[in-house]
Short mmCIF file of N, CA and C in Angstrom, two decimals:
data_model
loop_
_atom_site.label_atom_id
_atom_site.label_comp_id
_atom_site.label_asym_id
_atom_site.label_seq_id
_atom_site.Cartn_x
_atom_site.Cartn_y
_atom_site.Cartn_z
N MET A 107 129.17 99.78 83.68
CA MET A 107 127.77 100.04 84.41
C MET A 107 127.95 99.99 85.69
N THR A 108 127.53 100.95 86.60
CA THR A 108 127.49 100.81 88.03
C THR A 108 126.54 99.72 88.42
N ALA A 109 126.82 99.37 89.69
CA ALA A 109 125.81 98.44 90.38
C ALA A 109 124.39 98.92 90.36
N THR A 110 124.29 100.18 90.62
CA THR A 110 122.90 100.85 90.60
C THR A 110 122.33 100.84 89.30
N ALA A 111 123.04 101.17 88.22
CA ALA A 111 122.48 101.22 86.86
C ALA A 111 122.05 99.79 86.41
N ARG A 112 122.84 98.74 86.97
CA ARG A 112 122.61 97.35 86.47
C ARG A 112 121.26 96.87 87.26
N SER A 113 121.10 97.43 88.51
CA SER A 113 119.79 97.05 89.23
C SER A 113 118.56 97.75 88.28
N ILE A 114 118.67 98.87 87.72
CA ILE A 114 117.70 99.46 87.03
C ILE A 114 117.44 98.85 85.64
N PHE A 115 118.81 98.43 85.16
CA PHE A 115 118.68 97.57 83.79
C PHE A 115 118.02 96.37 83.86
N VAL A 116 118.21 95.63 85.01
CA VAL A 116 117.47 94.34 85.16
C VAL A 116 115.92 94.62 85.41
N TYR A 117 115.77 95.68 86.17
CA TYR A 117 114.36 96.05 86.44
C TYR A 117 113.72 96.48 85.17
N SER A 118 114.28 97.19 84.18
CA SER A 118 113.72 97.57 83.08
C SER A 118 113.38 96.36 82.11
N ILE A 119 114.10 95.37 82.20
CA ILE A 119 113.67 94.05 81.55
C ILE A 119 112.41 93.50 82.09
N TYR A 120 112.37 93.39 83.41
CA TYR A 120 111.19 92.83 83.91
C TYR A 120 109.90 93.80 83.54
N VAL A 121 110.18 95.13 83.71
CA VAL A 121 108.91 96.14 83.29
C VAL A 121 108.65 95.96 81.83
N LEU A 122 109.49 95.88 80.79
CA LEU A 122 109.29 95.59 79.40
C LEU A 122 108.61 94.34 79.31
N GLY A 123 108.85 93.16 79.95
CA GLY A 123 108.16 91.92 79.97
C GLY A 123 106.72 92.04 80.27
N LEU A 124 106.60 92.62 81.51
CA LEU A 124 105.20 93.04 82.03
C LEU A 124 104.34 93.77 81.07
N GLY A 125 104.92 94.86 80.60
CA GLY A 125 104.16 95.57 79.43
C GLY A 125 103.89 94.81 78.33
N ALA A 126 104.90 93.96 77.83
CA ALA A 126 104.55 93.34 76.60
C ALA A 126 103.29 92.26 76.96
N THR A 127 103.29 91.73 78.15
CA THR A 127 102.31 90.72 78.51
C THR A 127 101.01 91.34 78.54
N LEU A 128 101.00 92.63 79.11
CA LEU A 128 99.74 93.37 79.30
C LEU A 128 99.20 93.91 77.91
N LEU A 129 100.14 94.23 77.03
CA LEU A 129 99.92 94.52 75.54
C LEU A 129 99.39 93.33 74.74
N LEU A 130 99.99 92.05 74.78
CA LEU A 130 99.70 91.11 73.85
C LEU A 130 98.85 90.11 74.38
N VAL A 131 98.93 89.79 75.68
CA VAL A 131 98.11 88.67 76.18
C VAL A 131 97.61 89.01 77.68
N PRO A 132 96.82 90.25 77.55
CA PRO A 132 96.44 90.73 79.04
C PRO A 132 95.58 89.81 79.86
N ASN A 133 94.92 88.97 79.26
CA ASN A 133 94.00 88.15 79.99
C ASN A 133 94.78 86.88 80.71
N LEU A 134 95.93 86.74 80.26
CA LEU A 134 96.94 85.85 81.08
C LEU A 134 97.17 86.26 82.61
N PRO A 135 97.70 87.30 82.84
CA PRO A 135 97.90 87.61 84.18
C PRO A 135 96.68 88.29 84.94
N LEU A 136 95.67 88.78 84.27
CA LEU A 136 94.48 89.43 85.04
C LEU A 136 93.89 88.54 86.02
N PRO A 137 93.44 87.30 85.61
CA PRO A 137 92.73 86.47 86.62
C PRO A 137 93.73 85.96 87.82
N ILE A 138 95.07 85.91 87.52
CA ILE A 138 95.82 85.39 88.54
C ILE A 138 95.87 86.44 89.68
N VAL A 139 95.75 87.91 89.31
CA VAL A 139 95.68 88.92 90.32
C VAL A 139 94.34 89.44 90.57
N GLY A 140 93.41 88.49 90.47
CA GLY A 140 92.05 88.85 90.83
C GLY A 140 91.26 89.79 90.09
N LEU A 141 91.79 90.04 88.93
CA LEU A 141 90.99 91.02 88.08
C LEU A 141 90.26 90.36 86.96
N PRO A 142 89.09 90.79 86.51
CA PRO A 142 88.33 90.11 85.59
C PRO A 142 89.12 90.27 84.10
N ALA A 143 88.81 89.37 83.29
CA ALA A 143 89.43 89.23 81.92
C ALA A 143 88.77 90.65 81.29
N ALA A 144 89.67 91.15 80.34
CA ALA A 144 89.20 92.52 79.81
C ALA A 144 89.24 92.28 78.30
N SER A 145 88.17 92.98 77.96
CA SER A 145 88.03 93.09 76.35
C SER A 145 88.13 94.36 75.87
N GLU A 146 88.07 95.46 76.72
CA GLU A 146 88.29 96.74 76.43
C GLU A 146 89.88 97.06 76.01
N VAL A 147 90.03 98.31 75.66
CA VAL A 147 91.42 98.71 75.02
C VAL A 147 92.27 99.03 76.23
N TRP A 148 91.67 99.39 77.39
CA TRP A 148 92.35 99.97 78.43
C TRP A 148 93.66 99.23 79.05
N ILE A 149 93.56 97.96 78.93
CA ILE A 149 94.59 96.96 79.44
C ILE A 149 95.82 97.24 78.35
N ARG A 150 95.49 97.10 77.20
CA ARG A 150 96.56 97.28 76.22
C ARG A 150 97.24 98.59 76.23
N VAL A 151 96.36 99.64 76.50
CA VAL A 151 96.91 100.94 76.52
C VAL A 151 97.84 100.98 77.85
N LEU A 152 97.48 100.45 79.03
CA LEU A 152 98.36 100.16 80.21
C LEU A 152 99.48 99.48 79.58
N GLY A 153 99.54 98.41 78.91
CA GLY A 153 100.62 97.75 78.56
C GLY A 153 101.76 98.51 77.67
N MET A 154 100.98 99.41 77.04
CA MET A 154 101.91 100.33 76.11
C MET A 154 102.64 101.25 76.83
N THR A 155 101.90 101.72 78.02
CA THR A 155 102.48 102.83 78.77
C THR A 155 103.52 102.09 79.67
N VAL A 156 103.38 100.91 80.12
CA VAL A 156 104.48 100.04 80.87
C VAL A 156 105.62 99.81 79.99
N ILE A 157 105.40 99.51 78.76
CA ILE A 157 106.62 99.36 77.86
C ILE A 157 107.41 100.64 77.95
N PHE A 158 106.58 101.70 77.55
CA PHE A 158 107.31 103.20 77.44
C PHE A 158 108.11 103.31 78.91
N LEU A 159 107.48 103.02 79.96
CA LEU A 159 108.27 103.27 81.24
C LEU A 159 109.40 102.43 81.33
N GLY A 160 109.37 101.05 80.70
CA GLY A 160 110.40 100.30 80.77
C GLY A 160 111.65 100.74 79.94
N ILE A 161 111.40 101.41 78.68
CA ILE A 161 112.27 101.91 77.84
C ILE A 161 112.92 103.15 78.57
N LEU A 162 112.17 103.91 79.35
CA LEU A 162 112.95 105.09 80.01
C LEU A 162 113.80 104.50 81.14
N TYR A 163 113.53 103.36 81.79
CA TYR A 163 114.39 102.84 82.74
C TYR A 163 115.60 102.28 82.15
N PHE A 164 115.34 101.62 80.85
CA PHE A 164 116.50 100.93 80.20
C PHE A 164 117.39 102.07 79.77
N GLU A 165 116.98 103.28 79.11
CA GLU A 165 117.79 104.25 78.98
C GLU A 165 118.62 104.89 80.01
N SER A 166 117.75 105.08 81.17
CA SER A 166 118.46 105.75 82.26
C SER A 166 119.57 104.97 82.90
N ALA A 167 119.39 103.64 82.74
CA ALA A 167 120.47 102.80 83.17
C ALA A 167 121.64 102.74 82.14
N ARG A 168 121.47 102.78 80.96
CA ARG A 168 122.56 102.94 79.84
C ARG A 168 123.31 104.25 80.00
N HIS A 169 122.64 105.14 80.44
CA HIS A 169 123.28 106.43 80.63
C HIS A 169 123.54 107.02 81.95
N GLU A 170 123.41 106.13 82.86
CA GLU A 170 123.58 106.45 84.53
C GLU A 170 122.97 107.72 84.98
N TYR A 171 121.71 107.74 84.71
CA TYR A 171 120.99 108.86 85.24
C TYR A 171 120.54 108.67 86.73
N ARG A 172 121.57 109.08 87.40
CA ARG A 172 121.33 108.92 88.92
C ARG A 172 120.08 109.36 89.51
N GLY A 173 119.60 110.66 88.94
CA GLY A 173 118.46 111.16 89.52
C GLY A 173 117.15 110.33 89.35
N ILE A 174 117.08 109.58 88.13
CA ILE A 174 116.04 108.73 87.87
C ILE A 174 116.08 107.40 88.99
N PHE A 175 117.38 107.00 89.14
CA PHE A 175 117.56 105.80 90.14
C PHE A 175 117.00 106.15 91.40
N VAL A 176 117.54 107.35 91.85
CA VAL A 176 117.14 107.89 93.42
C VAL A 176 115.60 107.91 93.27
N ALA A 177 114.99 108.62 92.36
CA ALA A 177 113.49 108.75 92.37
C ALA A 177 112.68 107.71 92.24
N SER A 178 113.35 106.65 91.61
CA SER A 178 112.58 105.41 91.30
C SER A 178 112.40 104.51 92.66
N VAL A 179 113.04 104.71 93.64
CA VAL A 179 113.08 103.78 94.89
C VAL A 179 111.70 104.02 95.59
N PRO A 180 111.47 105.34 95.86
CA PRO A 180 110.20 105.50 96.69
C PRO A 180 109.03 105.26 95.78
N ILE A 181 109.09 105.63 94.41
CA ILE A 181 107.96 105.32 93.57
C ILE A 181 107.71 103.78 93.49
N ARG A 182 108.65 103.04 93.37
CA ARG A 182 108.49 101.51 93.30
C ARG A 182 108.11 100.90 94.72
N LEU A 183 108.45 101.52 95.84
CA LEU A 183 107.86 101.28 97.09
C LEU A 183 106.57 101.57 97.47
N ALA A 184 106.04 102.55 96.66
CA ALA A 184 104.66 103.02 96.85
C ALA A 184 103.65 102.06 96.21
N VAL A 185 103.97 101.19 95.21
CA VAL A 185 103.18 100.40 94.36
C VAL A 185 102.39 99.50 95.55
N PRO A 186 102.87 98.76 96.37
CA PRO A 186 102.16 98.00 97.27
C PRO A 186 101.23 98.82 98.20
N VAL A 187 101.66 99.93 98.49
CA VAL A 187 100.82 100.94 99.27
C VAL A 187 99.48 101.17 98.51
N PHE A 188 99.76 101.66 97.29
CA PHE A 188 98.58 102.09 96.52
C PHE A 188 97.77 100.83 96.12
N PHE A 189 98.29 99.65 95.99
CA PHE A 189 97.37 98.43 95.60
C PHE A 189 96.71 97.93 96.80
N SER A 190 97.34 98.11 98.11
CA SER A 190 96.63 97.84 99.30
C SER A 190 95.46 98.72 99.52
N ALA A 191 95.73 100.08 99.24
CA ALA A 191 94.52 101.10 99.30
C ALA A 191 93.42 100.59 98.28
N PHE A 192 93.74 100.32 97.15
CA PHE A 192 92.65 99.86 96.12
C PHE A 192 91.88 98.71 96.76
N ALA A 193 92.68 97.68 97.36
CA ALA A 193 91.90 96.57 97.87
C ALA A 193 91.13 96.95 99.13
N ILE A 194 91.63 97.67 99.94
CA ILE A 194 90.84 98.10 101.13
C ILE A 194 89.54 98.98 100.65
N ALA A 195 89.75 99.88 99.61
CA ALA A 195 88.55 100.43 99.00
C ALA A 195 87.57 99.67 98.39
N GLY A 196 87.91 98.34 98.19
CA GLY A 196 87.06 97.53 97.53
C GLY A 196 87.01 97.51 95.89
N PHE A 197 88.11 98.21 95.37
CA PHE A 197 88.13 98.30 93.96
C PHE A 197 88.77 97.02 93.37
N THR A 198 89.40 96.21 94.11
CA THR A 198 90.07 95.05 93.60
C THR A 198 90.26 93.99 94.63
N SER A 199 90.64 92.89 94.24
CA SER A 199 91.03 91.77 95.24
C SER A 199 92.25 92.11 95.76
N TRP A 200 92.55 91.45 96.89
CA TRP A 200 93.84 91.47 97.48
C TRP A 200 94.96 90.75 96.66
N ASN A 201 94.45 89.93 95.78
CA ASN A 201 95.55 89.21 94.95
C ASN A 201 96.22 90.21 93.98
N ILE A 202 95.81 91.41 93.88
CA ILE A 202 96.68 92.43 93.11
C ILE A 202 97.93 92.47 93.70
N LEU A 203 98.12 92.37 95.02
CA LEU A 203 99.45 92.45 95.62
C LEU A 203 100.45 91.42 95.16
N LEU A 204 100.01 90.33 94.49
CA LEU A 204 100.85 89.57 93.85
C LEU A 204 101.85 90.17 92.67
N LEU A 205 101.37 91.40 92.23
CA LEU A 205 102.21 92.13 91.37
C LEU A 205 103.40 92.75 91.92
N THR A 206 103.36 92.99 93.29
CA THR A 206 104.16 93.98 93.88
C THR A 206 105.59 93.43 94.48
N PRO A 207 105.72 92.16 94.76
CA PRO A 207 107.06 91.67 95.38
C PRO A 207 108.27 92.12 94.40
N LEU A 208 108.26 91.96 93.24
CA LEU A 208 109.37 92.19 92.39
C LEU A 208 109.73 93.71 92.26
N ASP A 209 108.70 94.56 92.33
CA ASP A 209 108.83 96.02 92.47
C ASP A 209 109.60 96.27 93.87
N VAL A 210 109.19 95.67 94.91
CA VAL A 210 109.83 95.95 96.22
C VAL A 210 111.21 95.40 96.21
N LEU A 211 111.46 94.17 95.62
CA LEU A 211 112.86 93.75 95.76
C LEU A 211 113.76 94.51 94.76
N PHE A 212 113.32 94.78 93.60
CA PHE A 212 114.19 95.60 92.90
C PHE A 212 114.54 96.97 93.42
N ALA A 213 113.39 97.53 94.13
CA ALA A 213 113.71 98.87 94.72
C ALA A 213 114.63 98.89 95.96
N ILE A 214 114.48 97.66 96.64
CA ILE A 214 115.65 97.47 97.59
C ILE A 214 117.02 97.26 97.19
N TRP A 215 117.03 96.61 95.99
CA TRP A 215 118.27 96.34 95.38
C TRP A 215 118.98 97.67 94.97
N THR A 216 118.07 98.57 94.29
CA THR A 216 118.58 99.73 93.90
C THR A 216 118.96 100.74 94.97
N TRP A 217 118.13 100.65 96.08
CA TRP A 217 118.39 101.39 97.14
C TRP A 217 119.69 101.00 97.98
N SER A 218 119.90 99.70 97.96
CA SER A 218 121.24 99.27 98.61
C SER A 218 122.37 99.61 97.77
N THR A 219 122.25 99.61 96.57
CA THR A 219 123.51 100.10 95.63
C THR A 219 123.69 101.43 95.72
N LEU A 220 122.60 102.34 95.85
CA LEU A 220 122.88 103.63 95.96
C LEU A 220 123.53 104.05 97.37
N ARG A 221 123.07 103.28 98.37
CA ARG A 221 123.74 103.58 99.79
C ARG A 221 125.21 103.22 99.62
N SER A 222 125.34 102.07 98.92
CA SER A 222 126.84 101.56 98.95
C SER A 222 127.69 102.51 98.18
N SER A 223 127.21 103.04 96.99
CA SER A 223 127.96 104.02 96.31
C SER A 223 128.17 105.19 96.97
N THR A 224 127.19 105.89 97.70
CA THR A 224 127.34 106.83 98.62
C THR A 224 128.36 106.80 99.66
N SER A 225 128.38 105.65 100.30
CA SER A 225 129.35 105.34 101.32
C SER A 225 130.70 105.30 100.78
N MET A 226 130.88 104.54 99.54
CA MET A 226 132.10 104.50 98.90
C MET A 226 132.67 105.93 98.47
N ALA A 227 131.79 106.72 98.02
CA ALA A 227 132.22 108.08 97.67
C ALA A 227 132.82 108.92 98.90
N ARG A 228 131.99 108.66 100.12
CA ARG A 228 132.63 109.41 101.22
C ARG A 228 134.00 108.99 101.69
N VAL A 229 133.95 107.67 101.59
CA VAL A 229 135.23 106.95 101.79
C VAL A 229 136.42 107.50 100.90
N GLY A 230 136.22 107.52 99.53
CA GLY A 230 137.08 108.18 98.68
C GLY A 230 137.37 109.59 98.92
N ALA A 231 136.43 110.41 99.19
CA ALA A 231 136.73 111.80 99.52
C ALA A 231 137.47 111.96 100.73
N ALA A 232 137.17 111.13 101.74
CA ALA A 232 138.05 111.29 103.05
C ALA A 232 139.42 110.90 102.78
N SER A 233 139.76 109.87 101.97
CA SER A 233 141.06 109.38 101.73
C SER A 233 141.92 110.39 100.88
N THR A 234 141.12 111.28 99.87
CA THR A 234 141.93 112.10 99.22
C THR A 234 142.02 113.44 99.98
N ALA A 235 141.23 113.80 101.04
CA ALA A 235 141.29 114.98 101.71
C ALA A 235 142.34 114.86 102.82
N GLY A 236 142.69 113.65 103.25
CA GLY A 236 143.62 113.43 104.35
C GLY A 236 144.95 113.27 103.85
#
């Protein structure tokens, strides 16, 4: 498994855990991030969707789907941007940003491994060309 795939694999475990939490015990994290306790099904539907996303990340890591790795970086970096916009618009508390540090850290990890693998590929190509 490449370093980039490993970063996505570890991220998938985090996403699966978050999804399971939202599906099984949603009212545990909601107050922490400034959201009211939920009795409607929407939070469990979100948990199910996050689990499905985690499965896609898991499989992309197992099969080295580089396109997913590359696309995931800006998507994950957009999470705090959207959450900030939600807070600015008054839709939620600023505490929602407590959910974003791991997305950012994992995105930076993936981005750095992508950069490193691209640099290594260029070095390898240059050494075989010369």
